[in-house]
XYZ file of C-alpha atoms in Angstrom:
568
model
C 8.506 -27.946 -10.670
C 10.185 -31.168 -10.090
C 14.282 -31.058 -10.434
C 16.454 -33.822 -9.902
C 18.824 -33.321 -7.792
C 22.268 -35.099 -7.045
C 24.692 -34.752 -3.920
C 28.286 -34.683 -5.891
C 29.761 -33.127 -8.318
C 30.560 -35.498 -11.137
C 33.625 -35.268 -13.186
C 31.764 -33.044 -16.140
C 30.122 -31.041 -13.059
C 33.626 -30.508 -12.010
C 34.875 -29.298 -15.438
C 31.239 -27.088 -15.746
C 32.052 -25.528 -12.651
C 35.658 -24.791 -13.442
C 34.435 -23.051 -17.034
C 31.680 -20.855 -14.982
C 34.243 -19.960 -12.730
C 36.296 -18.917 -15.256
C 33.242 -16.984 -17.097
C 32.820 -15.556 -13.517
C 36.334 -14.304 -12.776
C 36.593 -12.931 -16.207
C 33.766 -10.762 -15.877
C 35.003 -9.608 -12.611
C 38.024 -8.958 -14.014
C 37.007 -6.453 -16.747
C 34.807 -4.415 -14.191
C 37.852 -3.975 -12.781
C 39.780 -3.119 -15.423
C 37.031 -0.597 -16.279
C 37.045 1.371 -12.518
C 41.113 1.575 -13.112
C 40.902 3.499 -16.374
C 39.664 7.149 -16.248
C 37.020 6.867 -18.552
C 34.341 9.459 -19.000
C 30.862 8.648 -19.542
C 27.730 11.221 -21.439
C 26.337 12.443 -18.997
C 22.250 11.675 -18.275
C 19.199 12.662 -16.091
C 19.343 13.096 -12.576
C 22.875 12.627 -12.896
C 23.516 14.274 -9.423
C 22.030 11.089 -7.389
C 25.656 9.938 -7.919
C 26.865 12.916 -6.091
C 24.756 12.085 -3.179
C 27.029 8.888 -2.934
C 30.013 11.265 -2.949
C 28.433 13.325 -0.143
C 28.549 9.902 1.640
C 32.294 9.148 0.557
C 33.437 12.335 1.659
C 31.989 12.548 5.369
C 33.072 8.547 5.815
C 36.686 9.939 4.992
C 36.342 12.399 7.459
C 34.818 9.912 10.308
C 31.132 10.553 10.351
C 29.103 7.791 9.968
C 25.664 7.083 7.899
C 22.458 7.256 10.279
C 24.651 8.689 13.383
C 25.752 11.587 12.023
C 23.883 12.435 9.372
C 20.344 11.580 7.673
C 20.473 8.565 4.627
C 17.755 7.738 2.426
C 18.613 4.322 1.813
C 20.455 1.884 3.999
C 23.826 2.845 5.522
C 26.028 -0.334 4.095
C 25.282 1.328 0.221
C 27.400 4.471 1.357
C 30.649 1.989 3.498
C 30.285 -0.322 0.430
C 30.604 3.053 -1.674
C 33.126 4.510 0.078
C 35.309 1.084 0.341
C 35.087 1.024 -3.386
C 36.560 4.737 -3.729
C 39.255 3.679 -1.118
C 40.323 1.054 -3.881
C 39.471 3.201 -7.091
C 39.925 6.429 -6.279
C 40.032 7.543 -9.995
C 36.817 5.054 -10.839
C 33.647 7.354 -13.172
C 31.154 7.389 -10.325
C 28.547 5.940 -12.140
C 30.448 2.639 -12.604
C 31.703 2.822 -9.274
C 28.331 3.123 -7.529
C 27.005 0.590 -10.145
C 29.228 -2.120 -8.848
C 29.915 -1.377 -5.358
C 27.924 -4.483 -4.300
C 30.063 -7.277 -5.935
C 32.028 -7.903 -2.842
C 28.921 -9.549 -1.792
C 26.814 -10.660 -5.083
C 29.792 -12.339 -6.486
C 30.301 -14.747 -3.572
C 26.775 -15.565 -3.459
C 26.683 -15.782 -7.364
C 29.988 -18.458 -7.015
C 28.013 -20.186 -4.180
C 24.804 -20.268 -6.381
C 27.030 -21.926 -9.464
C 28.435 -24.623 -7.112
C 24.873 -25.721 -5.875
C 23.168 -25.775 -9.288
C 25.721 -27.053 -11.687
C 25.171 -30.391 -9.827
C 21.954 -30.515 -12.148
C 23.430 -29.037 -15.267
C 25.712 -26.296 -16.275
C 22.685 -25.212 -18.163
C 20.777 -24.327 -15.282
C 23.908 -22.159 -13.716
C 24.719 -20.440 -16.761
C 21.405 -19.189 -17.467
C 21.427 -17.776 -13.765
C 24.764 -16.175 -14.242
C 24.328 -14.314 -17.550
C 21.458 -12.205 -16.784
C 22.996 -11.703 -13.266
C 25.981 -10.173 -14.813
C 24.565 -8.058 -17.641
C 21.892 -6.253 -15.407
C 25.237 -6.004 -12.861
C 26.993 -4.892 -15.529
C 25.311 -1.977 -17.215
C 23.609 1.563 -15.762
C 20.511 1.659 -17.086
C 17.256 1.882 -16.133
C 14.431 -0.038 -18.091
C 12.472 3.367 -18.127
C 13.597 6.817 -19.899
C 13.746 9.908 -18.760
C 15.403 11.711 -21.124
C 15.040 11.393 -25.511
C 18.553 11.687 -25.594
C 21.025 9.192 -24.411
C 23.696 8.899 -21.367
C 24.367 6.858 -18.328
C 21.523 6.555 -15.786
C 23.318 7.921 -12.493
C 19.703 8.286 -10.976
C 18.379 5.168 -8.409
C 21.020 3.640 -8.288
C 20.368 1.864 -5.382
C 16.927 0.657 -6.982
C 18.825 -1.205 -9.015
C 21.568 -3.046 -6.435
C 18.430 -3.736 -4.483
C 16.714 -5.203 -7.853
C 20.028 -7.408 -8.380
C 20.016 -8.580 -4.693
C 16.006 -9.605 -4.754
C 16.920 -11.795 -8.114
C 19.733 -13.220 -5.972
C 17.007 -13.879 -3.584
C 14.397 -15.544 -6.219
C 17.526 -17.801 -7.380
C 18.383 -19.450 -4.541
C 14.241 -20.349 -3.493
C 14.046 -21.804 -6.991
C 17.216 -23.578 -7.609
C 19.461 -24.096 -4.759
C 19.214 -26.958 -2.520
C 22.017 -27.383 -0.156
C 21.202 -26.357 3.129
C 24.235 -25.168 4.676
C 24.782 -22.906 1.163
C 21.181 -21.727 1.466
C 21.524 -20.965 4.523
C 24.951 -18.863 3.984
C 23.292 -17.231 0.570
C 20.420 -15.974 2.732
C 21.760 -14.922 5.556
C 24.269 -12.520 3.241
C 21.419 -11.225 0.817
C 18.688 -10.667 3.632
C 21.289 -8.858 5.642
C 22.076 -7.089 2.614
C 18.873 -6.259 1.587
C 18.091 -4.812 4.738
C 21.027 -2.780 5.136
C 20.529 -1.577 1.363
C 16.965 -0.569 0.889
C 13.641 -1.389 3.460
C 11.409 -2.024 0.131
C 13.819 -4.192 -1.142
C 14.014 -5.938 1.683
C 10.154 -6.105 2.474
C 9.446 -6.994 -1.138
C 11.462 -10.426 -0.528
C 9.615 -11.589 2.194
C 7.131 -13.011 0.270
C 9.402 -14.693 -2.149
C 11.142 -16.051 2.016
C 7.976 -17.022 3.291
C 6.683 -18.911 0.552
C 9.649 -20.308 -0.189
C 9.462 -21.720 3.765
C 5.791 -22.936 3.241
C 6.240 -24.488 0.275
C 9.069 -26.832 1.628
C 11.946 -25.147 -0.745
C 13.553 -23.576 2.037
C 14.091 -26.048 5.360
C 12.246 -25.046 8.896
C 16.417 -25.599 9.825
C 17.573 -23.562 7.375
C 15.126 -20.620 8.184
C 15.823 -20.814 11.891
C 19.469 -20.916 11.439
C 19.294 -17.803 8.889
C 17.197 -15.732 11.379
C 19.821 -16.683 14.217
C 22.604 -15.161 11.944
C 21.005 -12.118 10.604
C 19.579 -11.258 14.114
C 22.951 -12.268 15.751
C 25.060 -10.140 12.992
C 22.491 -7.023 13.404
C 22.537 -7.832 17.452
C 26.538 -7.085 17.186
C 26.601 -4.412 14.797
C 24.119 -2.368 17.476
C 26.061 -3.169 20.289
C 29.377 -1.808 18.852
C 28.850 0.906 16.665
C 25.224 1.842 17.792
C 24.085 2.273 13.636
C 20.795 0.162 14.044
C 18.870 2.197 16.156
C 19.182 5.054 14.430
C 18.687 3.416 11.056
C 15.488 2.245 11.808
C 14.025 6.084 13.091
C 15.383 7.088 9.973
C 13.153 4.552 8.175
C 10.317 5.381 10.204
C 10.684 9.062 9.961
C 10.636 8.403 5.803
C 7.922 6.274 5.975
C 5.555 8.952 7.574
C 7.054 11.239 4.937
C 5.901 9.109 2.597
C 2.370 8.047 3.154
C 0.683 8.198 -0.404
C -1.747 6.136 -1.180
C -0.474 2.807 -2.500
C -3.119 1.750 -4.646
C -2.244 4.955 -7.799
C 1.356 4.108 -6.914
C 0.571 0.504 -8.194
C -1.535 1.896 -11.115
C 1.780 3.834 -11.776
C 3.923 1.255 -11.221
C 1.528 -1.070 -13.836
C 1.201 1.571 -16.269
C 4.812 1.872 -16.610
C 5.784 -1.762 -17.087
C 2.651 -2.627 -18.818
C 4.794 -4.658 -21.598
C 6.586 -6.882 -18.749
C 3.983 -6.846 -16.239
C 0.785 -7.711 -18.364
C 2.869 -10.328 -21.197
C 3.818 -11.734 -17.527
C 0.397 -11.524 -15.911
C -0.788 -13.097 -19.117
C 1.942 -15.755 -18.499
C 0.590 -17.005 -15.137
C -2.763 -17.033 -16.302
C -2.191 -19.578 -19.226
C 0.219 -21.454 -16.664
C -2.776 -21.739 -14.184
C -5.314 -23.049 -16.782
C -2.715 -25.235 -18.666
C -2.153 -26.549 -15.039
C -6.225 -26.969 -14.022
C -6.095 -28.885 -17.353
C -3.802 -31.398 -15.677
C -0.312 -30.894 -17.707
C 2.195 -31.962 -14.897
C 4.572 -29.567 -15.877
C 2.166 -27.005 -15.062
C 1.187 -27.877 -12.041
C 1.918 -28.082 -8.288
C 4.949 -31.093 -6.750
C 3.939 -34.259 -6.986
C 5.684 -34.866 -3.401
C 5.224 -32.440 -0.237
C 2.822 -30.797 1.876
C -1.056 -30.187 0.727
C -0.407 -26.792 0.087
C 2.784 -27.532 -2.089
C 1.415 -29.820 -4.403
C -1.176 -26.986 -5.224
C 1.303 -23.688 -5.062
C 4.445 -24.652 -5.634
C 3.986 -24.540 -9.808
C 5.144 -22.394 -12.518
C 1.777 -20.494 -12.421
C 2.376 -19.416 -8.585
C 5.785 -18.207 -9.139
C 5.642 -15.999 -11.741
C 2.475 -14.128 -10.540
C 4.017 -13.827 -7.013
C 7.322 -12.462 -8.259
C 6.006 -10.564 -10.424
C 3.469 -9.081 -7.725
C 6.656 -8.681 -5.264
C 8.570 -6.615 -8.326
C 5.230 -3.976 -9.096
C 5.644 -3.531 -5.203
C 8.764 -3.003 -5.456
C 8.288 -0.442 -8.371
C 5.726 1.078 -6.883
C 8.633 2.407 -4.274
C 11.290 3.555 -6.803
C 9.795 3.986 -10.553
C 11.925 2.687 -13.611
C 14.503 -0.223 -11.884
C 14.929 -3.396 -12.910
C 12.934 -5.345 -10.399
C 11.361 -7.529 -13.180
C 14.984 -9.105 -12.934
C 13.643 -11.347 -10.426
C 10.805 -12.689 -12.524
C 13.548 -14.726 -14.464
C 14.586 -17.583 -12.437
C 11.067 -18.786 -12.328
C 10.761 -18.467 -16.419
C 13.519 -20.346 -16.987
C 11.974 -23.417 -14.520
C 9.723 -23.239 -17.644
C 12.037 -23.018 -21.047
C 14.319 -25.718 -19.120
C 11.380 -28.574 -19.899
C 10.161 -29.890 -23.216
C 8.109 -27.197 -23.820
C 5.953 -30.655 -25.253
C 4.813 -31.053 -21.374
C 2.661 -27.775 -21.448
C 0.037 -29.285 -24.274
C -0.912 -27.407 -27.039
C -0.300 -24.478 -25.030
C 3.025 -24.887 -25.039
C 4.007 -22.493 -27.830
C 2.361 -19.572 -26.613
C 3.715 -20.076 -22.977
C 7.056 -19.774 -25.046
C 6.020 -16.686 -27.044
C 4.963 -15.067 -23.423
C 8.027 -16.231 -21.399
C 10.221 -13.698 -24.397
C 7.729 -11.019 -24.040
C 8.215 -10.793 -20.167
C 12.233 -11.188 -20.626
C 13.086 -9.596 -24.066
C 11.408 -5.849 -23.608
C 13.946 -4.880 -20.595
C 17.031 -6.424 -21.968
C 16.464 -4.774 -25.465
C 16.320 -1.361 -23.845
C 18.991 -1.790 -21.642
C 21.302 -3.032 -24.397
C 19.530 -0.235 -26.564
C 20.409 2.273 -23.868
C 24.310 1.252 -23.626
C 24.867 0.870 -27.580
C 23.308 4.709 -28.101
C 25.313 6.026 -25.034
C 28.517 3.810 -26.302
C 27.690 5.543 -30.000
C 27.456 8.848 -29.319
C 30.351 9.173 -26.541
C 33.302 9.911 -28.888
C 31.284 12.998 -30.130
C 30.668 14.755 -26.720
C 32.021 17.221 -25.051
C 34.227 16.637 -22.043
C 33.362 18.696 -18.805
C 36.599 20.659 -17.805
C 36.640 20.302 -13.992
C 40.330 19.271 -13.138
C 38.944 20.430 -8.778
C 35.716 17.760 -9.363
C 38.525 14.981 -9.628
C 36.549 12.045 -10.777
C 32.857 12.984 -10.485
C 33.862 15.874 -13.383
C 34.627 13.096 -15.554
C 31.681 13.433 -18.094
C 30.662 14.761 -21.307
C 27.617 16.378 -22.940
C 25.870 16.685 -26.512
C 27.558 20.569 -27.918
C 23.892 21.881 -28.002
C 23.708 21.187 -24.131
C 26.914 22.771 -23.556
C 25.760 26.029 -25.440
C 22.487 25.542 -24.054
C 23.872 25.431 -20.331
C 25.961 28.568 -21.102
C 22.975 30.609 -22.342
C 20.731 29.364 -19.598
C 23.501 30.695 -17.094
C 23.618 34.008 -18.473
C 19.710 34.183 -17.714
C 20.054 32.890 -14.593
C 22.037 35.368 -13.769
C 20.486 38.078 -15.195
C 16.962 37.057 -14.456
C 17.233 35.856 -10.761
C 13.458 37.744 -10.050
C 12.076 35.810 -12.731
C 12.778 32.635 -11.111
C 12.275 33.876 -7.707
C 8.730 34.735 -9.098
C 8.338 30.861 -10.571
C 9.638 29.714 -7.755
C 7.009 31.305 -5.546
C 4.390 29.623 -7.204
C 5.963 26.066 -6.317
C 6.668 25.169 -9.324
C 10.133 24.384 -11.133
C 10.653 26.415 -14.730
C 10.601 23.212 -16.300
C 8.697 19.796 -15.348
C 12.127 17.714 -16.116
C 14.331 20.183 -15.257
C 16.410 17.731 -13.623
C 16.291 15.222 -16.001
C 17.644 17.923 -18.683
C 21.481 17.187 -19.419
C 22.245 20.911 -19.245
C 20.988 21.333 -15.791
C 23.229 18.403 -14.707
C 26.051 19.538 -16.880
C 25.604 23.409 -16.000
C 25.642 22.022 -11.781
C 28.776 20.578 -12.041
C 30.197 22.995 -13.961
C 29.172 25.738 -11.625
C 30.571 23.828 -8.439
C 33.881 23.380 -10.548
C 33.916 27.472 -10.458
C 32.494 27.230 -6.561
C 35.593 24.905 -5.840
C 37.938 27.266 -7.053
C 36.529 30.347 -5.390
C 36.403 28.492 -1.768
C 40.486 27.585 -2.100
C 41.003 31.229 -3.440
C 38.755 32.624 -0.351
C 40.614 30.153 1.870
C 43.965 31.330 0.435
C 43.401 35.015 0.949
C 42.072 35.025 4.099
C 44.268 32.787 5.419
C 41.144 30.606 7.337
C 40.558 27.060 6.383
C 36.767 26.249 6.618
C 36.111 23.246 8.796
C 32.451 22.091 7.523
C 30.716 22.759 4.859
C 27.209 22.558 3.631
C 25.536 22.803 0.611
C 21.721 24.004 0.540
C 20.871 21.888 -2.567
C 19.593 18.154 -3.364
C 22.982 16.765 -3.696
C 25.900 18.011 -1.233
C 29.665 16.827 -2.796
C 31.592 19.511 -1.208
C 33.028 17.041 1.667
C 34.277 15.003 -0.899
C 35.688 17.577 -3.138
C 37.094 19.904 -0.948
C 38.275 16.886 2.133
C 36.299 18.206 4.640
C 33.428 17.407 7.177
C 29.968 17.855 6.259
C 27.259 19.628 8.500
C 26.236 17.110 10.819
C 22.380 15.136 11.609
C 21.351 16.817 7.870
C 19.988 14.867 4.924
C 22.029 13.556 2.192
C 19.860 13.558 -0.787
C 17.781 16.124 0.393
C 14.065 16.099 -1.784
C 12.080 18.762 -0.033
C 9.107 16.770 -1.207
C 9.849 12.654 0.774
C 13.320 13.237 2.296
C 13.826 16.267 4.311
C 13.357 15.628 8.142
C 12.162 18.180 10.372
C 14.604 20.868 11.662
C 15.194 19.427 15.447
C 17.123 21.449 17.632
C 19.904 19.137 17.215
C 20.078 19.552 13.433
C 19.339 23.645 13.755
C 22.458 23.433 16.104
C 24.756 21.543 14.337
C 23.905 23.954 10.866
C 24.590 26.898 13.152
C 28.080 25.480 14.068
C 28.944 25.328 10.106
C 31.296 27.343 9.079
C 30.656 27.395 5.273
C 27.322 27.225 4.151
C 26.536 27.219 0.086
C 23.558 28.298 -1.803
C 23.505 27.687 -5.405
C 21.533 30.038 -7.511
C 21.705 28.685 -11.596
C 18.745 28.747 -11.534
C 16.703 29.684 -8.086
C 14.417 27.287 -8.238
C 11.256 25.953 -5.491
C 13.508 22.774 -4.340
C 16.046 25.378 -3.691
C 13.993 27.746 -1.737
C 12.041 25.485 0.145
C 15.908 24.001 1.350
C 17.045 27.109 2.100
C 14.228 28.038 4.221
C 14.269 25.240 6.276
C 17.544 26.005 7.105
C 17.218 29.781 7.567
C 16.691 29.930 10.973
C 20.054 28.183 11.704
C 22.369 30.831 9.779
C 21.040 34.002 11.644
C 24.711 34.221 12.481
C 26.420 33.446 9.170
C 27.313 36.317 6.451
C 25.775 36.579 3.132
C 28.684 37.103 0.441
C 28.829 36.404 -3.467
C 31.268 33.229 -3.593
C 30.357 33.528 -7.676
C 27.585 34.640 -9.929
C 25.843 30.894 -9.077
C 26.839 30.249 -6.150
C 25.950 32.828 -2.410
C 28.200 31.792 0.762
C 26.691 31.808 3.942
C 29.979 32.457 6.045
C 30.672 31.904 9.912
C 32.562 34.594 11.415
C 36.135 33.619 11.773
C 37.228 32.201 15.558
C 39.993 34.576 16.955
């Protein structure tokens, strides 16, 4: 993997780096454009993970902080980074807000990665930017969930910590300039750590070998570890978020405790297409290397260990082993992302150097890129297709997060489903009781999602109408349900220590005095009931004992209020 490398930019570098610039700003540009307009997107499954981001937004409005004052699932800079992007697009469709919310930090480190490797070609730097902006730019997942198409507003944070980890890869492979390594890793493993712990532990392999194999200095690892330590160091000692981060790691890791090795099968099974035309890959790399092709094989120059490791072979079977472990932790991402700046070491030589071998390296390197990027773009052109046909959710209280539409036969569908719901609350009390949901992808069907935010639309307006008679304005509110918008909706605080994002099943914490207390202490408490359902009931009865002093009434047909009495 031999690259030469220069110390100036020439006169053509100059005018390379002044056209990716350009290419750069441009891009940034339009997603800007886009989180300005009030655009409305079909809605998909598991749409209400974006709501959990909303949760966030809402109780950062209202001062409470992620980790301190109440319980995150992923690191706490996704929510301030979420909630700093509201603050400047207040109208923005969630699920291009949330998609982007990182490009105040992967667009300087993208600009810093140009201006290191266009010294060696523009070549080289454009084929790092473009697939760093189209897997920035569009919300998909590489896996479905759901035969019919719409945005992905589910793991969403799999995917900013799939973007940063590709970041990561880049700048081991290509960039050479200490003091810019050192600044591009000190912002993506601060970032990664503050983002998602498996994103974050699935890098430090790409770190460490990158460190033995002489591609990242002894300096510039040292000075990197003195700024992420220093930065974390400061951030404990004046807002006290660390601390508590890390027991909220811990306390999800012991939730959490599967066995790894069918979560790798799973992981495997699902990305067969990438992960065995990849595995495949190395393996051809490796002999074509034992069968002395130099381009195959390790540095001529460096350490023992680099002149065996540091070849094509070893870098696309280690990132592709650190992007299964990464999938084994989140299911249906784009971690793969990060297998590409170590393919395109390959396609940037005479493909002549790899032998007669060389043409099915080729043919593997587009089977490990070419399967995610066709469904992705697959993805966007059905959801882009079908848009103008759907149905636009009327929810003028939702502001922003009711900006979405749905298929007519999930509309009707919702409304008929509501009616049962309604009618036929024992029924799913009885399914429920068995621990089982009515449907195995309940939540990935559209008129689940589209039926939730329609009812909290109707929930909305009944809380102002309560508010209004009664003359009392609620102070806190709670909302016994995975997803908890209601602080953002309604400006007002949240119930304090609880989980955002709350799965029964990996991300409920134990009811602590603390937590019982501060439920007790909230004033409005919501149940939603279209349709009663185990995830539902299991939430609600963690939380029973903490509203022995609340009211029962009927806010609306979906929705029971668990009420506070009044102060005097």
């Amino acid at each position: 993997m031999n690259v030469d490398y220069s110390d100036y930019h020439g006169a053509s570098g100059r005018g390379a780096l002044i056209w990716l610039y350009s290419i750069l700003a441009a891009f940034v540009a339009v997603l800007l454009v886009l989180q300005v307009l009030p655009l409305v997107l079909p809605i998909g499954p598991m749409y209400w993970d974006v709501l959990v981001y909303y949760d966030a937004i809402g109780r950062i409005a209202q001062g409470q902080w992620p980790a301190i004052d109440f319980f995150v699932p992923v690191g706490p800079l996704e929510y301030f980074l979420a909630a700093f992007s509201d603050w400047l697009f207040a109208d923005a469709q969630p699920v291009l807000l949330t998609q982007w919310i990182w490009l105040p930090v992967t667009v300087p480190v993208m600009a810093l990665i140009l201006w290191d490797t266009v010294r060696r070609g523009s070549k080289v730097a454009l084929w790092l930017l473009v697939p760093w902006m189209l897997y920035t730019a569009l919300p998909f997942n590489v896996i479905d969930f759901y035969p019919y198409p719409g945005t992905d507003a589910f793991g969403i944070y799999n995917r900013h910590g799939a973007i940063l980890l590709y970041l990561v890869a880049a700048t081991v492979l290509f960039v050479r300039g200490p003091v810019i390594q050192t600044i591009i890793l000190s912002l993506l493993v601060l970032g990664l750590a503050f983002c998602k712990i498996t994103a974050f532990l699935a890098a430090g392999p790409i770190l460490l070998f990158g460190l033995i194999l002489g591609r990242i200095s002894l300096g510039t690892a040292i000075a990197t570890a003195l700024i992420c330590i220093g930065v974390t160091g400061i951030v404990e000692l004046s807002t006290g978020l660390v601390s508590p981060y890390v027991q909220d790691i811990i306390l999800l890791a012991s939730q959490n405790t599967g066995a790894l090795l069918p979560r790798f099968l799973t992981a495997a099974s699902q990305h067969f297409n990438v992960f065995g035309a990849g595995g495949i890959l190395a393996v051809v790399l490796l002999i074509t290397a034992l069968y002395g092709h130099k381009a195959a094989g390790g540095r001529e120059a460096g350490n023992r260990i680099a002149r065996v490791l540091d070849a094509d072979w070893f870098w696309v079977g280690l990132l592709l082993v650190c992007g299964l472990f990464y999938e084994t932790q989140n299911t249906g991402g784009q971690a793969f992302l990060m297998v590409w700046p170590a393919l395109l070491t390959i396609l940037l030589r005479p493909i002549g150097d790899y032998g007669r071998a060389g043409v099915a390296i080729l043919v593997l390197v587009g089977f490990t890129v070419l399967p995610n990027i066709s469904t992705m773009l697959h993805k966007a052109a059905r959801a882009a297709a079908v848009a103008p046909g759907y149905i636009e959710l009327d929810a003028p209280d939702l502001g922003p997060i009711g900006r979405v539409s749905a298929k007519d036969v999930f509309v009707e569908q919702a409304e008929r489903m509501r009616g049962i719901y309604i009618d036929r609350r024992d029924t799913y009390g009885a399914i429920a009781e068995t621990e089982a949901l009515p449907s195995f992808i309940m939540f990935s069907d559209p008129d689940y999602q589209y039926l939730l935010l329609r009812e909290i639309q109707a929930a909305t307006v009944a809380i102002k109408a309560l508010e209004a008679e009664s003359g009392r304005k609620f102070e806190r509110v709670f909302n016994l349900d995975f997803a908890n918008p209601f602080p953002y909706i309604l400006n007002m605080k949240g119930a304090d220590h609880v989980a955002i994002g709350a799965d029964p099943s990996r991300a409920l914490p134990e009811l602590d005095a603390r937590t019982r207390e501060a439920v007790a202490r909230t004033d409005l408490v919501l149940a939603p009931t279209c349709p009663y359902h185990h995830a539902r009931k299991q939430l609600f009865e963690h939380y029973a004992s903490a509203l022995s002093a609340h009211t029962k009434v009927t806010l609306t047909p979906c929705f029971d209020a668990y009420l506070l009495p009044a102060a005097p």
